[in-house]
PDB file of C-alpha atoms and ligand atoms in Angstrom:
ATOM      1  CA  MET A  86       0.000   0.000   0.000  1.00 34.00           C
ATOM      2  CA  LYS A  87       1.357   3.423  -0.916  1.00 37.00           C
ATOM      3  CA  ARG A  88       1.977   5.733   2.011  1.00 37.00           C
ATOM      4  CA  ARG A  89      -0.535   8.318   0.817  1.00 38.00           C
ATOM      5  CA  SER A  90      -3.392   5.854   0.421  1.00 37.00           C
ATOM      6  CA  PHE A  91      -2.440   4.224   3.744  1.00 35.00           C
ATOM      7  CA  LEU A  92      -2.671   7.602   5.452  1.00 36.00           C
ATOM      8  CA  GLN A  93      -6.003   8.233   3.785  1.00 40.00           C
ATOM      9  CA  SER A  94      -7.351   4.834   4.858  1.00 39.00           C
ATOM     10  CA  SER A  95      -6.173   5.280   8.455  1.00 38.00           C
ATOM     11  CA  ALA A  96      -7.633   8.745   8.648  1.00 39.00           C
ATOM     12  CA  LEU A  97     -10.843   7.504   7.063  1.00 41.00           C
ATOM     13  CA  LEU A  98     -11.136   4.709   9.606  1.00 39.00           C
ATOM     14  CA  ALA A  99     -10.630   7.181  12.441  1.00 39.00           C
ATOM     15  CA  GLY A 100     -13.142   9.465  10.799  1.00 40.00           C
ATOM     16  CA  ALA A 101     -15.638   6.661  10.361  1.00 40.00           C
ATOM     17  CA  THR A 102     -15.379   5.813  14.050  1.00 42.00           C
ATOM     18  CA  LEU A 103     -15.443   9.311  15.425  1.00 41.00           C
ATOM     19  CA  MET A 104     -17.657  11.222  13.062  1.00 46.00           C
ATOM     20  CA  PRO A 105     -19.761   8.964  10.842  1.00 44.00           C
ATOM     21  CA  GLN A 106     -22.173  11.784   9.976  1.00 51.00           C
ATOM     22  CA  GLN A 107     -19.600  14.296   8.818  1.00 55.00           C
ATOM     23  CA  ALA A 108     -19.597  14.319   5.052  1.00 54.00           C
ATOM     24  CA  TRP A 109     -16.990  17.082   4.970  1.00 54.00           C
ATOM     25  CA  LEU A 110     -14.273  14.830   6.391  1.00 55.00           C
ATOM     26  CA  ARG A 111     -14.945  12.190   3.760  1.00 53.00           C
ATOM     27  CA  ASN A 112     -14.960  14.903   1.116  1.00 50.00           C
ATOM     28  CA  PHE A 113     -11.683  16.282   2.412  1.00 55.00           C
ATOM     29  CA  LEU A 114      -9.987  12.882   2.233  1.00 58.00           C
ATOM     30  CA  LEU A 115     -11.422  11.451  -0.951  1.00 59.00           C
ATOM     31  CA  PRO A 116     -11.578  12.959  -4.422  1.00 57.00           C
ATOM     32  CA  PRO A 117     -14.991  14.551  -5.037  1.00 60.00           C
ATOM     33  CA  ALA A 118     -17.501  12.403  -6.861  1.00 80.00           C
ATOM     34  CA  GLY A 119     -18.835  15.047  -9.255  1.00 89.00           C
ATOM     35  CA  ASN A 120     -17.481  17.125 -12.120  1.00 89.00           C
ATOM     36  CA  LEU A 121     -16.914  20.870 -12.252  1.00 91.00           C
ATOM     37  CA  THR A 122     -16.733  21.973 -15.900  1.00 94.00           C
ATOM     38  CA  THR A 123     -15.680  25.491 -16.904  1.00 95.00           C
ATOM     39  CA  ILE A 124     -18.020  27.336 -19.291  1.00 95.00           C
ATOM     40  CA  ARG A 125     -16.958  30.975 -19.697  1.00 95.00           C
ATOM     41  CA  ARG A 126     -14.817  33.338 -17.580  1.00 93.00           C
ATOM     42  CA  ASN A 127     -15.123  32.037 -14.015  1.00 94.00           C
ATOM     43  CA  ILE A 128     -18.453  30.287 -14.535  1.00 96.00           C
ATOM     44  CA  SER A 129     -18.658  26.473 -14.313  1.00 95.00           C
ATOM     45  CA  PHE A 130     -21.320  23.852 -13.945  1.00 97.00           C
ATOM     46  CA  TYR A 131     -21.279  20.939 -11.504  1.00 96.00           C
ATOM     47  CA  THR A 132     -22.994  17.589 -12.071  1.00 95.00           C
ATOM     48  CA  GLU A 133     -23.250  14.698  -9.660  1.00 94.00           C
ATOM     49  CA  ARG A 134     -26.754  13.729  -8.501  1.00 93.00           C
ATOM     50  CA  GLY A 135     -29.806  15.982  -8.870  1.00 95.00           C
ATOM     51  CA  GLY A 136     -30.332  19.264 -10.710  1.00 97.00           C
ATOM     52  CA  THR A 137     -27.292  20.857 -12.360  1.00 97.00           C
ATOM     53  CA  ILE A 138     -25.384  23.420 -10.250  1.00 97.00           C
ATOM     54  CA  VAL A 139     -23.754  26.571 -11.692  1.00 98.00           C
ATOM     55  CA  THR A 140     -20.870  28.319  -9.884  1.00 96.00           C
ATOM     56  CA  LEU A 141     -18.889  31.535 -10.179  1.00 96.00           C
ATOM     57  CA  LEU A 142     -15.499  31.107  -8.539  1.00 94.00           C
ATOM     58  CA  THR A 143     -12.586  33.521  -8.158  1.00 93.00           C
ATOM     59  CA  PRO A 144     -10.120  33.878  -5.274  1.00 91.00           C
ATOM     60  CA  GLU A 145     -12.208  36.868  -4.071  1.00 93.00           C
ATOM     61  CA  HIS A 146     -15.781  35.891  -4.936  1.00 95.00           C
ATOM     62  CA  SER A 147     -18.157  32.951  -5.175  1.00 96.00           C
ATOM     63  CA  VAL A 148     -21.727  32.316  -6.297  1.00 97.00           C
ATOM     64  CA  VAL A 149     -23.577  28.987  -6.241  1.00 98.00           C
ATOM     65  CA  VAL A 150     -26.872  28.389  -8.084  1.00 98.00           C
ATOM     66  CA  ASP A 151     -28.698  25.312  -6.717  1.00 98.00           C
ATOM     67  CA  THR A 152     -27.209  22.745  -4.351  1.00 97.00           C
ATOM     68  CA  GLN A 153     -28.373  19.166  -5.205  1.00 96.00           C
ATOM     69  CA  PHE A 154     -28.301  17.085  -1.955  1.00 95.00           C
ATOM     70  CA  PRO A 155     -26.177  17.531   1.218  1.00 94.00           C
ATOM     71  CA  ASP A 156     -23.454  15.003   0.224  1.00 93.00           C
ATOM     72  CA  GLN A 157     -23.167  16.495  -3.263  1.00 95.00           C
ATOM     73  CA  ALA A 158     -23.032  20.052  -1.900  1.00 95.00           C
ATOM     74  CA  GLY A 159     -20.252  18.864   0.445  1.00 93.00           C
ATOM     75  CA  ASN A 160     -18.327  17.447  -2.517  1.00 92.00           C
ATOM     76  CA  LEU A 161     -18.715  20.733  -4.395  1.00 94.00           C
ATOM     77  CA  LEU A 162     -17.531  22.684  -1.335  1.00 93.00           C
ATOM     78  CA  ALA A 163     -14.386  20.548  -1.189  1.00 90.00           C
ATOM     79  CA  LEU A 164     -13.680  21.463  -4.838  1.00 89.00           C
ATOM     80  CA  MET A 165     -14.454  25.150  -4.234  1.00 90.00           C
ATOM     81  CA  LYS A 166     -11.991  25.375  -1.353  1.00 87.00           C
ATOM     82  CA  GLU A 167      -9.135  24.917  -3.850  1.00 83.00           C
ATOM     83  CA  THR A 168     -10.045  28.319  -5.326  1.00 82.00           C
ATOM     84  CA  ASN A 169     -12.039  30.149  -2.671  1.00 78.00           C
ATOM     85  CA  ALA A 170     -12.484  29.363   0.997  1.00 70.00           C
ATOM     86  CA  LYS A 171     -14.410  32.543   1.894  1.00 80.00           C
ATOM     87  CA  PRO A 172     -18.132  32.847   2.556  1.00 87.00           C
ATOM     88  CA  LEU A 173     -20.276  32.775  -0.557  1.00 94.00           C
ATOM     89  CA  ASP A 174     -21.305  36.184  -1.884  1.00 96.00           C
ATOM     90  CA  LEU A 175     -24.482  34.666  -3.222  1.00 98.00           C
ATOM     91  CA  LEU A 176     -26.477  31.430  -3.022  1.00 98.00           C
ATOM     92  CA  VAL A 177     -29.411  31.124  -5.442  1.00 98.00           C
ATOM     93  CA  ASN A 178     -32.198  28.536  -5.610  1.00 98.00           C
ATOM     94  CA  THR A 179     -33.833  28.359  -9.062  1.00 98.00           C
ATOM     95  CA  HIS A 180     -36.926  26.742  -7.438  1.00 98.00           C
ATOM     96  CA  HIS A 181     -37.890  24.702  -4.367  1.00 97.00           C
ATOM     97  CA  HIS A 182     -37.483  21.038  -5.406  1.00 97.00           C
ATOM     98  CA  GLY A 183     -35.289  18.912  -3.128  1.00 95.00           C
ATOM     99  CA  ASP A 184     -32.825  17.899  -5.855  1.00 96.00           C
ATOM    100  CA  HIS A 185     -31.972  21.640  -6.169  1.00 97.00           C
ATOM    101  CA  THR A 186     -32.233  22.808  -2.527  1.00 97.00           C
ATOM    102  CA  ALA A 187     -31.592  19.937  -0.074  1.00 96.00           C
ATOM    103  CA  GLY A 188     -27.846  20.723  -0.236  1.00 97.00           C
ATOM    104  CA  ASN A 189     -28.440  24.319   0.960  1.00 97.00           C
ATOM    105  CA  ILE A 190     -27.795  23.131   4.493  1.00 96.00           C
ATOM    106  CA  ALA A 191     -24.137  22.385   3.633  1.00 95.00           C
ATOM    107  CA  PHE A 192     -23.667  26.172   3.218  1.00 95.00           C
ATOM    108  CA  LYS A 193     -25.206  27.139   6.573  1.00 95.00           C
ATOM    109  CA  GLY A 194     -23.366  30.100   8.115  1.00 94.00           C
ATOM    110  CA  MET A 195     -21.281  30.586   4.941  1.00 94.00           C
ATOM    111  CA  VAL A 196     -23.564  32.725   2.773  1.00 96.00           C
ATOM    112  CA  ASN A 197     -23.862  36.521   2.591  1.00 96.00           C
ATOM    113  CA  THR A 198     -27.026  36.572   0.443  1.00 98.00           C
ATOM    114  CA  HIS A 199     -29.365  33.619  -0.239  1.00 98.00           C
ATOM    115  CA  VAL A 200     -32.031  34.483  -2.795  1.00 98.00           C
ATOM    116  CA  ALA A 201     -34.983  32.835  -4.574  1.00 98.00           C
ATOM    117  CA  HIS A 202     -38.338  33.894  -6.011  1.00 98.00           C
ATOM    118  CA  ALA A 203     -40.951  34.667  -3.324  1.00 98.00           C
ATOM    119  CA  ASN A 204     -43.073  31.692  -4.453  1.00 98.00           C
ATOM    120  CA  SER A 205     -40.029  29.420  -4.237  1.00 98.00           C
ATOM    121  CA  LEU A 206     -39.460  30.437  -0.606  1.00 98.00           C
ATOM    122  CA  ALA A 207     -43.142  29.778   0.171  1.00 98.00           C
ATOM    123  CA  ASN A 208     -42.888  26.340  -1.466  1.00 98.00           C
ATOM    124  CA  GLN A 209     -39.600  25.504   0.305  1.00 97.00           C
ATOM    125  CA  GLU A 210     -41.117  26.436   3.657  1.00 97.00           C
ATOM    126  CA  ARG A 211     -44.385  24.560   3.017  1.00 97.00           C
ATOM    127  CA  VAL A 212     -42.650  21.333   1.925  1.00 96.00           C
ATOM    128  CA  ALA A 213     -40.179  21.461   4.841  1.00 96.00           C
ATOM    129  CA  LYS A 214     -43.100  21.844   7.281  1.00 96.00           C
ATOM    130  CA  GLU A 215     -45.091  19.026   5.640  1.00 96.00           C
ATOM    131  CA  ARG A 216     -42.068  16.711   5.984  1.00 95.00           C
ATOM    132  CA  ASP A 217     -41.168  17.982   9.449  1.00 95.00           C
ATOM    133  CA  GLN A 218     -37.710  18.981   8.127  1.00 93.00           C
ATOM    134  CA  LEU A 219     -37.570  22.682   9.003  1.00 93.00           C
ATOM    135  CA  ALA A 220     -34.573  22.108  11.315  1.00 91.00           C
ATOM    136  CA  GLU A 221     -32.497  20.570   8.487  1.00 90.00           C
ATOM    137  CA  THR A 222     -33.567  23.181   5.935  1.00 95.00           C
ATOM    138  CA  LEU A 223     -31.736  26.370   4.954  1.00 97.00           C
ATOM    139  CA  LEU A 224     -34.300  28.809   3.522  1.00 98.00           C
ATOM    140  CA  PRO A 225     -33.522  31.839   1.322  1.00 98.00           C
ATOM    141  CA  GLY A 226     -33.345  35.084   3.325  1.00 97.00           C
ATOM    142  CA  THR A 227     -33.957  37.316   0.291  1.00 98.00           C
ATOM    143  CA  THR A 228     -36.811  37.127  -2.220  1.00 98.00           C
ATOM    144  CA  TYR A 229     -37.994  39.043  -5.277  1.00 98.00           C
ATOM    145  CA  THR A 230     -41.033  39.034  -7.576  1.00 98.00           C
ATOM    146  CA  ASP A 231     -40.092  40.205 -11.122  1.00 97.00           C
ATOM    147  CA  LYS A 232     -36.376  40.871 -11.458  1.00 98.00           C
ATOM    148  CA  TRP A 233     -33.442  41.022  -9.043  1.00 98.00           C
ATOM    149  CA  SER A 234     -29.772  41.872  -9.641  1.00 98.00           C
ATOM    150  CA  GLN A 235     -26.558  41.940  -7.670  1.00 98.00           C
ATOM    151  CA  ARG A 236     -23.025  42.893  -8.632  1.00 97.00           C
ATOM    152  CA  VAL A 237     -20.439  40.269  -7.584  1.00 97.00           C
ATOM    153  CA  GLY A 238     -16.852  41.331  -8.371  1.00 95.00           C
ATOM    154  CA  ASP A 239     -16.795  42.102 -12.092  1.00 96.00           C
ATOM    155  CA  GLU A 240     -19.971  40.066 -12.793  1.00 97.00           C
ATOM    156  CA  THR A 241     -23.663  40.979 -12.559  1.00 98.00           C
ATOM    157  CA  VAL A 242     -26.022  38.195 -11.496  1.00 98.00           C
ATOM    158  CA  SER A 243     -29.686  38.778 -12.445  1.00 98.00           C
ATOM    159  CA  LEU A 244     -32.717  36.662 -11.608  1.00 98.00           C
ATOM    160  CA  HIS A 245     -35.696  36.789 -13.973  1.00 98.00           C
ATOM    161  CA  TYR A 246     -39.228  35.598 -13.270  1.00 98.00           C
ATOM    162  CA  PHE A 247     -41.477  35.058 -16.299  1.00 98.00           C
ATOM    163  CA  GLY A 248     -44.472  33.525 -14.495  1.00 98.00           C
ATOM    164  CA  PRO A 249     -45.447  29.931 -13.666  1.00 98.00           C
ATOM    165  CA  GLY A 250     -43.969  27.014 -15.627  1.00 98.00           C
ATOM    166  CA  HIS A 251     -42.378  23.948 -14.034  1.00 98.00           C
ATOM    167  CA  THR A 252     -43.614  25.389 -10.667  1.00 98.00           C
ATOM    168  CA  ASP A 253     -44.933  28.848  -9.771  1.00 98.00           C
ATOM    169  CA  GLY A 254     -41.512  30.004  -8.534  1.00 98.00           C
ATOM    170  CA  ASP A 255     -38.876  29.288 -11.214  1.00 98.00           C
ATOM    171  CA  SER A 256     -36.070  31.798 -11.755  1.00 98.00           C
ATOM    172  CA  MET A 257     -33.761  32.030 -14.734  1.00 98.00           C
ATOM    173  CA  VAL A 258     -30.354  33.151 -13.467  1.00 98.00           C
ATOM    174  CA  HIS A 259     -28.261  35.297 -15.838  1.00 98.00           C
ATOM    175  CA  PHE A 260     -24.533  35.901 -15.397  1.00 98.00           C
ATOM    176  CA  GLU A 261     -24.613  38.978 -17.612  1.00 98.00           C
ATOM    177  CA  GLU A 262     -20.906  39.515 -18.361  1.00 98.00           C
ATOM    178  CA  ALA A 263     -20.255  35.848 -19.157  1.00 98.00           C
ATOM    179  CA  ASN A 264     -23.715  35.654 -20.766  1.00 98.00           C
ATOM    180  CA  VAL A 265     -24.541  32.328 -19.139  1.00 98.00           C
ATOM    181  CA  VAL A 266     -28.093  31.477 -18.018  1.00 98.00           C
ATOM    182  CA  HIS A 267     -29.078  28.739 -15.577  1.00 98.00           C
ATOM    183  CA  THR A 268     -32.640  27.805 -16.577  1.00 98.00           C
ATOM    184  CA  GLY A 269     -33.288  25.558 -13.568  1.00 98.00           C
ATOM    185  CA  ASP A 270     -35.996  23.007 -14.353  1.00 98.00           C
ATOM    186  CA  LEU A 271     -37.646  25.242 -16.938  1.00 98.00           C
ATOM    187  CA  MET A 272     -35.427  23.130 -19.181  1.00 98.00           C
ATOM    188  CA  PHE A 273     -35.377  19.340 -19.338  1.00 97.00           C
ATOM    189  CA  ASN A 274     -33.228  18.764 -22.429  1.00 97.00           C
ATOM    190  CA  ARG A 275     -34.950  15.997 -24.434  1.00 97.00           C
ATOM    191  CA  ARG A 276     -36.371  14.396 -21.309  1.00 96.00           C
ATOM    192  CA  PHE A 277     -39.981  14.285 -20.069  1.00 97.00           C
ATOM    193  CA  PRO A 278     -40.187  17.037 -17.450  1.00 96.00           C
ATOM    194  CA  TYR A 279     -41.749  17.029 -14.011  1.00 96.00           C
ATOM    195  CA  VAL A 280     -44.745  19.359 -14.020  1.00 97.00           C
ATOM    196  CA  ASP A 281     -45.469  20.222 -10.394  1.00 97.00           C
ATOM    197  CA  LYS A 282     -49.187  20.977 -10.265  1.00 97.00           C
ATOM    198  CA  THR A 283     -49.035  20.882  -6.433  1.00 96.00           C
ATOM    199  CA  ALA A 284     -46.850  24.016  -6.697  1.00 97.00           C
ATOM    200  CA  GLY A 285     -48.720  25.956  -9.358  1.00 97.00           C
ATOM    201  CA  ALA A 286     -47.115  24.582 -12.556  1.00 98.00           C
ATOM    202  CA  ASP A 287     -48.665  25.758 -15.826  1.00 98.00           C
ATOM    203  CA  ILE A 288     -47.751  24.130 -19.150  1.00 98.00           C
ATOM    204  CA  GLY A 289     -49.531  26.800 -21.223  1.00 98.00           C
ATOM    205  CA  ASN A 290     -47.595  29.611 -19.553  1.00 98.00           C
ATOM    206  CA  TRP A 291     -44.379  27.545 -19.551  1.00 98.00           C
ATOM    207  CA  ILE A 292     -44.389  27.863 -23.370  1.00 98.00           C
ATOM    208  CA  GLU A 293     -44.659  31.646 -22.920  1.00 98.00           C
ATOM    209  CA  VAL A 294     -41.853  31.623 -20.291  1.00 98.00           C
ATOM    210  CA  LEU A 295     -39.477  29.969 -22.771  1.00 98.00           C
ATOM    211  CA  ARG A 296     -40.486  32.469 -25.458  1.00 98.00           C
ATOM    212  CA  GLN A 297     -39.803  35.380 -23.114  1.00 98.00           C
ATOM    213  CA  ALA A 298     -36.426  33.912 -22.168  1.00 98.00           C
ATOM    214  CA  ARG A 299     -35.420  33.695 -25.826  1.00 98.00           C
ATOM    215  CA  ARG A 300     -36.483  37.309 -26.257  1.00 97.00           C
ATOM    216  CA  THR A 301     -34.669  38.519 -23.113  1.00 98.00           C
ATOM    217  CA  PHE A 302     -31.356  36.741 -23.699  1.00 98.00           C
ATOM    218  CA  ASP A 303     -29.491  36.633 -27.029  1.00 96.00           C
ATOM    219  CA  ARG A 304     -27.977  34.331 -29.622  1.00 93.00           C
ATOM    220  CA  ASP A 305     -24.665  34.187 -27.813  1.00 96.00           C
ATOM    221  CA  THR A 306     -26.230  33.148 -24.486  1.00 98.00           C
ATOM    222  CA  PHE A 307     -24.896  29.853 -23.119  1.00 98.00           C
ATOM    223  CA  TYR A 308     -27.624  27.940 -21.287  1.00 98.00           C
ATOM    224  CA  VAL A 309     -27.311  25.399 -18.466  1.00 98.00           C
ATOM    225  CA  PHE A 310     -30.320  23.124 -17.951  1.00 98.00           C
ATOM    226  CA  GLY A 311     -31.700  21.518 -14.789  1.00 98.00           C
ATOM    227  CA  HIS A 312     -31.770  18.042 -16.339  1.00 96.00           C
ATOM    228  CA  SER A 313     -31.232  16.213 -19.614  1.00 96.00           C
ATOM    229  CA  GLY A 314     -32.174  12.919 -21.225  1.00 94.00           C
ATOM    230  CA  GLU A 315     -29.718  10.077 -21.668  1.00 91.00           C
ATOM    231  CA  GLY A 316     -27.103  11.011 -24.259  1.00 93.00           C
ATOM    232  CA  TYR A 317     -28.052  14.710 -24.227  1.00 95.00           C
ATOM    233  CA  PRO A 318     -26.005  17.492 -22.600  1.00 96.00           C
ATOM    234  CA  VAL A 319     -27.139  19.651 -19.656  1.00 97.00           C
ATOM    235  CA  THR A 320     -26.033  22.704 -21.634  1.00 97.00           C
ATOM    236  CA  GLY A 321     -27.166  24.228 -24.931  1.00 98.00           C
ATOM    237  CA  THR A 322     -28.577  27.162 -26.829  1.00 98.00           C
ATOM    238  CA  SER A 323     -31.736  29.094 -27.573  1.00 97.00           C
ATOM    239  CA  ALA A 324     -32.611  26.383 -30.152  1.00 97.00           C
ATOM    240  CA  ASP A 325     -33.007  23.895 -27.284  1.00 98.00           C
ATOM    241  CA  LEU A 326     -35.445  26.257 -25.519  1.00 98.00           C
ATOM    242  CA  LYS A 327     -37.416  26.427 -28.749  1.00 97.00           C
ATOM    243  CA  ALA A 328     -37.473  22.609 -28.952  1.00 97.00           C
ATOM    244  CA  MET A 329     -38.727  22.356 -25.347  1.00 98.00           C
ATOM    245  CA  ALA A 330     -41.476  24.923 -26.014  1.00 98.00           C
ATOM    246  CA  HIS A 331     -42.481  22.934 -29.112  1.00 98.00           C
ATOM    247  CA  PHE A 332     -42.614  19.720 -27.061  1.00 98.00           C
ATOM    248  CA  LEU A 333     -44.893  21.376 -24.478  1.00 98.00           C
ATOM    249  CA  LYS A 334     -47.137  22.748 -27.233  1.00 98.00           C
ATOM    250  CA  MET A 335     -47.400  19.316 -28.885  1.00 98.00           C
ATOM    251  CA  SER A 336     -48.223  17.741 -25.501  1.00 98.00           C
ATOM    252  CA  LEU A 337     -51.128  20.129 -24.882  1.00 98.00           C
ATOM    253  CA  ARG A 338     -52.395  19.628 -28.440  1.00 97.00           C
ATOM    254  CA  TYR A 339     -52.189  15.830 -28.139  1.00 97.00           C
ATOM    255  CA  VAL A 340     -54.139  15.718 -24.869  1.00 97.00           C
ATOM    256  CA  LYS A 341     -56.711  18.214 -26.132  1.00 97.00           C
ATOM    257  CA  LYS A 342     -57.390  16.000 -29.183  1.00 97.00           C
ATOM    258  CA  ALA A 343     -57.705  12.903 -27.012  1.00 96.00           C
ATOM    259  CA  LYS A 344     -60.211  14.617 -24.730  1.00 95.00           C
ATOM    260  CA  ARG A 345     -62.232  15.804 -27.715  1.00 95.00           C
ATOM    261  CA  ARG A 346     -62.271  12.219 -29.069  1.00 94.00           C
ATOM    262  CA  GLY A 347     -63.684  11.045 -25.747  1.00 95.00           C
ATOM    263  CA  ASP A 348     -60.613   9.082 -24.588  1.00 95.00           C
ATOM    264  CA  THR A 349     -60.210   8.614 -20.843  1.00 95.00           C
ATOM    265  CA  LEU A 350     -56.929   9.545 -19.124  1.00 96.00           C
ATOM    266  CA  GLU A 351     -56.349   5.811 -18.458  1.00 96.00           C
ATOM    267  CA  GLN A 352     -56.653   5.012 -22.174  1.00 95.00           C
ATOM    268  CA  LEU A 353     -54.268   7.820 -23.021  1.00 95.00           C
ATOM    269  CA  LEU A 354     -51.694   6.708 -20.445  1.00 96.00           C
ATOM    270  CA  GLU A 355     -51.968   3.126 -21.680  1.00 95.00           C
ATOM    271  CA  LYS A 356     -51.167   3.866 -25.319  1.00 94.00           C
ATOM    272  CA  THR A 357     -48.664   6.750 -25.104  1.00 95.00           C
ATOM    273  CA  THR A 358     -44.881   6.302 -25.031  1.00 94.00           C
ATOM    274  CA  MET A 359     -44.029   9.577 -26.790  1.00 94.00           C
ATOM    275  CA  ILE A 360     -45.731  12.791 -27.884  1.00 96.00           C
ATOM    276  CA  PRO A 361     -46.503  12.944 -31.642  1.00 96.00           C
ATOM    277  CA  GLY A 362     -44.509  15.772 -33.242  1.00 96.00           C
ATOM    278  CA  ALA A 363     -41.819  15.721 -30.531  1.00 96.00           C
ATOM    279  CA  PRO A 364     -40.058  12.320 -30.844  1.00 95.00           C
ATOM    280  CA  GLU A 365     -36.769  13.561 -29.351  1.00 94.00           C
ATOM    281  CA  TYR A 366     -38.448  13.563 -25.939  1.00 95.00           C
ATOM    282  CA  LYS A 367     -38.303   9.953 -24.820  1.00 89.00           C
ATOM    283  CA  GLY A 368     -37.499   7.601 -21.959  1.00 87.00           C
ATOM    284  CA  SER A 369     -39.585   7.216 -18.825  1.00 92.00           C
ATOM    285  CA  GLY A 370     -42.035   9.705 -17.394  1.00 94.00           C
ATOM    286  CA  VAL A 371     -44.394  10.597 -20.242  1.00 96.00           C
ATOM    287  CA  GLU A 372     -47.275  10.053 -17.780  1.00 96.00           C
ATOM    288  CA  ARG A 373     -46.110  13.060 -15.747  1.00 95.00           C
ATOM    289  CA  VAL A 374     -46.732  15.323 -18.722  1.00 97.00           C
ATOM    290  CA  LEU A 375     -49.994  13.630 -19.770  1.00 97.00           C
ATOM    291  CA  LYS A 376     -51.544  13.859 -16.283  1.00 97.00           C
ATOM    292  CA  ALA A 377     -50.577  17.529 -15.899  1.00 97.00           C
ATOM    293  CA  ALA A 378     -51.845  18.438 -19.369  1.00 97.00           C
ATOM    294  CA  TRP A 379     -55.083  16.545 -18.681  1.00 97.00           C
ATOM    295  CA  GLU A 380     -55.592  18.555 -15.500  1.00 96.00           C
ATOM    296  CA  GLU A 381     -54.869  21.806 -17.313  1.00 96.00           C
ATOM    297  CA  ILE A 382     -57.161  21.405 -20.326  1.00 92.00           C
TER     298      ILE A 382
HETATM  299 ZN1   ZN B 426     -37.728  20.722 -10.288  1.00 84.89          ZN
END
């Protein structure tokens, strides 16, 4: 056994005995499990488990958009410490879902400003109460309703709200100088999306949200998506937003036709594996879209 790996094993054993709960020690000793990929300037995206994270990292400043789960957030923190060990200037949650916010807790006491849309905060609080998890939850301390901006070093971070879509509290987060946008779960790249009707999702307006995003940002904008289908990237362009809007439109049209024909929801679920006119969206989960569209029409 090499000395380095022996030292790591010994320390790990001690750690396992003394502090089994402390993810940070494991993260300090072992290489992180996820990948931090540079996009433009000091902006990167991090993938491991859950919704994609975007970071801004310089020796003086740091911003984190979404946090996956506590272990994953711990792994990201271990990576960040190589560049920046100071408190975060800014922590952003694109929306309330656990695969984007459960890792917030790993940043407790380390964040200057923690921001989300007002509806996202309400949803985060409601879900935490329902699950009796308020004690393990780090909630945003700052909210906004239409648009919010903050200067961080030589970058401007702006949050845009275009109305309900995937939930009723989804922000698009624009790093203006780098021209990078984190879409949160307003984008599932070629994958059937979750449509959270329990939190005010609206497929009809979601199409409008994507249209407004394409109008607000430009052709050079680099987008990072919440999720993607197998074999598809979590990053892309305005053309991918257009494809997602088209998929949502085709889904509404398909369900509307079925209802007019007199089909029941059960019949529709039984026979549908993909949405006609949008074959790139495949895999599991078509029922999520069908049920939500059925409820909406
Ligand atoms: Zn989500």
